[in-house]
Amino acid sequence: MDKVSFTSRIRLVPLNEFYNTAIQMGEKKFVKEPWTIKESVLSDSAYTKDILDCTACGLTDGEKVLLTHICPTNPKNNNFDKIEDYILRKINIGNKYLQGFILGAKFNNRLSPNSPKLFDKFVDFMKEYEIPFSQFKGGVFENNVAYSSKNDEWIIGNCAITDGIRKIYKKNPLALFNRIFDKVEVSDLDEIVL
């Protein structure tokens, strides 16, 4: 555990930067459809795409990450106990270096009314097991997420992010995160940057 930095960076990036990172990770580290717990990836790095009403949850100790992408409209995801059991089998819940990341959900989506409820179940999970976590809830855009243990970094690819926008918000990245998401809470163990 020598290389654990204790502070994960979280960056908002343009889509082209996200895809360059994802390509380097490779297809085996991709959490793909149909977005149930079975497609989750446990590796030194992982990524997923097209998070709209879904919830992506990551748990990392700085060396490995378990990344999930759960669709609220897939009936296989209706029983959160099964999702929780899967997570508990894959990670050491007592690891003092464990940190969490949650992104997703859409409010007032008539086609996916359970979207915020699913997100909140992941929040409750983190709180129950006393895992420090950052959360990015809602917003109007689709997001992509990747984690690299090499850099101890989460990246969020979003179509509204450009290099010009990042320059404008360079001194206040939290303001940009708050423009993109409806709710932003950053763990004391995380740092948001552009």
CSV table of C-alpha atoms in Angstrom, one decimal:
chain,number,residue,atom,x,y,z
A,1,MET,CA,0.0,0.0,0.0
A,2,ASP,CA,3.0,2.3,-0.3
A,3,LYS,CA,1.7,4.1,-3.3
A,4,VAL,CA,-1.7,5.1,-1.9
A,5,SER,CA,-1.9,8.9,-1.9
A,6,PHE,CA,-4.9,9.2,0.4
A,7,THR,CA,-6.2,11.9,-1.9
A,8,SER,CA,-7.9,11.0,-5.1
A,9,ARG,CA,-8.2,13.6,-7.8
A,10,ILE,CA,-11.5,14.0,-9.6
A,11,ARG,CA,-11.4,15.8,-13.0
A,12,LEU,CA,-14.0,16.9,-15.5
A,13,VAL,CA,-12.7,16.5,-19.0
A,14,PRO,CA,-13.8,16.9,-22.6
A,15,LEU,CA,-15.1,13.7,-24.3
A,16,ASN,CA,-12.0,13.3,-26.5
A,17,GLU,CA,-9.7,13.3,-23.5
A,18,PHE,CA,-11.9,10.7,-21.8
A,19,TYR,CA,-11.9,8.4,-24.9
A,20,ASN,CA,-8.1,8.6,-25.1
A,21,THR,CA,-7.9,7.4,-21.6
A,22,ALA,CA,-10.5,4.7,-22.1
A,23,ILE,CA,-8.7,3.4,-25.2
A,24,GLN,CA,-5.5,3.0,-23.3
A,25,MET,CA,-7.3,1.0,-20.6
A,26,GLY,CA,-8.6,-1.5,-23.1
A,27,GLU,CA,-11.9,-3.4,-23.6
A,28,LYS,CA,-11.4,-5.8,-20.7
A,29,LYS,CA,-11.6,-2.9,-18.2
A,30,PHE,CA,-14.9,-1.6,-19.7
A,31,VAL,CA,-18.2,-1.9,-17.8
A,32,LYS,CA,-20.7,-2.5,-20.6
A,33,GLU,CA,-24.4,-3.1,-21.2
A,34,PRO,CA,-26.8,-4.4,-20.0
A,35,TRP,CA,-25.5,-2.6,-16.9
A,36,THR,CA,-26.2,-5.1,-14.2
A,37,ILE,CA,-23.9,-6.0,-11.3
A,38,LYS,CA,-22.5,-8.9,-13.4
A,39,GLU,CA,-20.8,-6.5,-15.8
A,40,SER,CA,-18.8,-4.8,-13.0
A,41,VAL,CA,-15.1,-4.6,-13.4
A,42,LEU,CA,-12.5,-5.2,-10.6
A,43,SER,CA,-9.0,-4.1,-11.8
A,44,ASP,CA,-6.3,-1.6,-11.5
A,45,SER,CA,-8.3,0.7,-13.7
A,46,ALA,CA,-11.8,0.7,-15.2
A,47,TYR,CA,-14.2,2.8,-17.2
A,48,THR,CA,-17.8,3.0,-18.3
A,49,LYS,CA,-19.8,5.2,-20.6
A,50,ASP,CA,-23.3,6.6,-21.3
A,51,ILE,CA,-24.4,7.3,-17.7
A,52,LEU,CA,-27.7,9.1,-17.9
A,53,ASP,CA,-30.3,7.8,-15.5
A,54,CYS,CA,-28.0,5.0,-14.3
A,55,THR,CA,-25.7,5.1,-11.3
A,56,ALA,CA,-22.0,4.4,-11.5
A,57,CYS,CA,-20.3,3.4,-8.2
A,58,GLY,CA,-16.7,2.9,-7.7
A,59,LEU,CA,-14.8,1.6,-4.7
A,60,THR,CA,-11.0,1.8,-4.6
A,61,ASP,CA,-8.2,1.3,-2.2
A,62,GLY,CA,-5.8,3.2,-4.5
A,63,GLU,CA,-4.5,0.0,-6.0
A,64,LYS,CA,-7.7,-1.6,-7.4
A,65,VAL,CA,-11.1,-0.4,-8.2
A,66,LEU,CA,-14.5,-2.1,-8.4
A,67,LEU,CA,-16.6,-0.1,-10.8
A,68,THR,CA,-20.3,-0.8,-11.3
A,69,HIS,CA,-22.8,0.7,-13.7
A,70,ILE,CA,-26.3,-0.1,-12.7
A,71,CYS,CA,-29.4,0.7,-14.9
A,72,PRO,CA,-32.5,1.6,-12.9
A,73,THR,CA,-34.9,0.3,-15.6
A,74,ASN,CA,-33.4,-3.2,-15.8
A,75,PRO,CA,-35.5,-5.6,-13.7
A,76,LYS,CA,-32.4,-7.5,-12.7
A,77,ASN,CA,-31.3,-4.5,-10.7
A,78,ASN,CA,-34.5,-4.2,-8.6
A,79,ASN,CA,-33.1,-6.1,-5.6
A,80,PHE,CA,-30.3,-3.9,-4.1
A,81,ASP,CA,-29.5,-6.6,-1.6
A,82,LYS,CA,-28.0,-8.7,-4.5
A,83,ILE,CA,-25.9,-5.7,-5.6
A,84,GLU,CA,-24.7,-5.1,-2.1
A,85,ASP,CA,-23.8,-8.8,-1.6
A,86,TYR,CA,-21.8,-8.8,-4.8
A,87,ILE,CA,-19.9,-5.7,-3.7
A,88,LEU,CA,-19.2,-7.2,-0.3
A,89,ARG,CA,-17.8,-10.4,-1.9
A,90,LYS,CA,-15.5,-8.5,-4.2
A,91,ILE,CA,-13.9,-6.0,-1.9
A,92,ASN,CA,-12.5,-5.9,1.6
A,93,ILE,CA,-15.0,-3.7,3.3
A,94,GLY,CA,-12.7,-3.3,6.3
A,95,ASN,CA,-9.8,-1.9,4.3
A,96,LYS,CA,-8.9,1.4,5.9
A,97,TYR,CA,-7.8,2.8,2.5
A,98,LEU,CA,-11.2,2.2,0.9
A,99,GLN,CA,-12.9,5.2,-0.7
A,100,GLY,CA,-16.0,5.6,-2.8
A,101,PHE,CA,-17.3,7.5,-5.8
A,102,ILE,CA,-21.0,7.7,-7.0
A,103,LEU,CA,-22.2,9.5,-10.1
A,104,GLY,CA,-25.5,9.4,-11.9
A,105,ALA,CA,-29.3,9.6,-11.5
A,106,LYS,CA,-31.7,11.9,-13.3
A,107,PHE,CA,-34.6,13.7,-11.5
A,108,ASN,CA,-38.1,13.8,-12.9
A,109,ASN,CA,-37.5,11.3,-15.6
A,110,ARG,CA,-40.9,9.7,-16.3
A,111,LEU,CA,-39.3,6.8,-18.1
A,112,SER,CA,-37.0,6.1,-15.2
A,113,PRO,CA,-38.7,7.1,-11.9
A,114,ASN,CA,-36.5,4.9,-9.8
A,115,SER,CA,-33.3,6.6,-10.9
A,116,PRO,CA,-32.7,8.9,-7.8
A,117,LYS,CA,-33.8,6.0,-5.5
A,118,LEU,CA,-31.1,3.7,-6.9
A,119,PHE,CA,-28.5,6.4,-6.5
A,120,ASP,CA,-29.6,7.0,-2.9
A,121,LYS,CA,-29.2,3.2,-2.1
A,122,PHE,CA,-25.5,3.5,-3.1
A,123,VAL,CA,-25.2,6.6,-0.8
A,124,ASP,CA,-26.8,4.6,2.0
A,125,PHE,CA,-24.4,1.7,1.4
A,126,MET,CA,-21.4,4.0,1.7
A,127,LYS,CA,-22.8,5.5,4.9
A,128,GLU,CA,-23.6,2.2,6.4
A,129,TYR,CA,-20.1,0.9,5.9
A,130,GLU,CA,-18.5,4.2,6.8
A,131,ILE,CA,-16.7,4.5,3.5
A,132,PRO,CA,-15.7,8.1,2.7
A,133,PHE,CA,-17.1,9.0,-0.8
A,134,SER,CA,-17.8,11.8,-3.2
A,135,GLN,CA,-21.1,12.1,-5.1
A,136,PHE,CA,-22.2,13.8,-8.3
A,137,LYS,CA,-26.0,13.5,-8.7
A,138,GLY,CA,-28.3,14.5,-11.5
A,139,GLY,CA,-27.6,17.1,-14.2
A,140,VAL,CA,-28.8,17.1,-17.7
A,141,PHE,CA,-25.9,15.6,-19.6
A,142,GLU,CA,-24.7,12.1,-20.2
A,143,ASN,CA,-21.4,11.2,-18.4
A,144,ASN,CA,-18.6,8.8,-18.8
A,145,VAL,CA,-16.4,7.7,-15.9
A,146,ALA,CA,-12.9,6.2,-15.5
A,147,TYR,CA,-10.6,5.4,-12.7
A,148,SER,CA,-6.8,4.9,-12.8
A,149,SER,CA,-4.9,3.6,-9.8
A,150,LYS,CA,-1.7,4.7,-11.5
A,151,ASN,CA,-2.7,8.3,-11.0
A,152,ASP,CA,-5.3,7.7,-8.2
A,153,GLU,CA,-7.7,9.7,-10.3
A,154,TRP,CA,-11.3,9.7,-11.4
A,155,ILE,CA,-12.1,11.3,-14.7
A,156,ILE,CA,-15.6,12.4,-15.8
A,157,GLY,CA,-16.1,12.9,-19.5
A,158,ASN,CA,-18.9,15.3,-20.3
A,159,CYS,CA,-20.0,16.8,-23.6
A,160,ALA,CA,-20.4,20.3,-22.0
A,161,ILE,CA,-16.7,20.4,-21.0
A,162,THR,CA,-14.2,22.1,-23.4
A,163,ASP,CA,-10.7,23.4,-22.9
A,164,GLY,CA,-12.1,27.0,-22.9
A,165,ILE,CA,-14.7,26.2,-20.2
A,166,ARG,CA,-11.9,24.6,-18.1
A,167,LYS,CA,-9.8,27.8,-18.4
A,168,ILE,CA,-12.7,29.9,-17.2
A,169,TYR,CA,-13.2,27.8,-14.1
A,170,LYS,CA,-9.6,26.9,-13.5
A,171,LYS,CA,-9.5,28.9,-10.2
A,172,ASN,CA,-12.9,27.6,-9.0
A,173,PRO,CA,-13.4,24.0,-10.3
A,174,LEU,CA,-16.2,23.4,-7.8
A,175,ALA,CA,-18.3,26.1,-9.5
A,176,LEU,CA,-18.1,24.1,-12.8
A,177,PHE,CA,-19.0,20.8,-11.1
A,178,ASN,CA,-22.0,22.6,-9.6
A,179,ARG,CA,-23.1,23.8,-13.0
A,180,ILE,CA,-22.9,20.3,-14.5
A,181,PHE,CA,-24.5,18.4,-11.6
A,182,ASP,CA,-27.6,19.0,-9.4
A,183,LYS,CA,-25.8,17.9,-6.2
A,184,VAL,CA,-22.1,17.7,-5.6
A,185,GLU,CA,-20.5,16.5,-2.3
A,186,VAL,CA,-16.7,16.0,-2.3
A,187,SER,CA,-15.1,13.8,0.3
A,188,ASP,CA,-12.3,15.3,2.5
A,189,LEU,CA,-10.1,12.6,0.9
A,190,ASP,CA,-10.8,13.8,-2.7
A,191,GLU,CA,-9.7,16.8,-4.6
A,192,ILE,CA,-11.6,18.2,-7.6
A,193,VAL,CA,-9.4,19.7,-10.4
A,194,LEU,CA,-9.7,20.7,-14.0
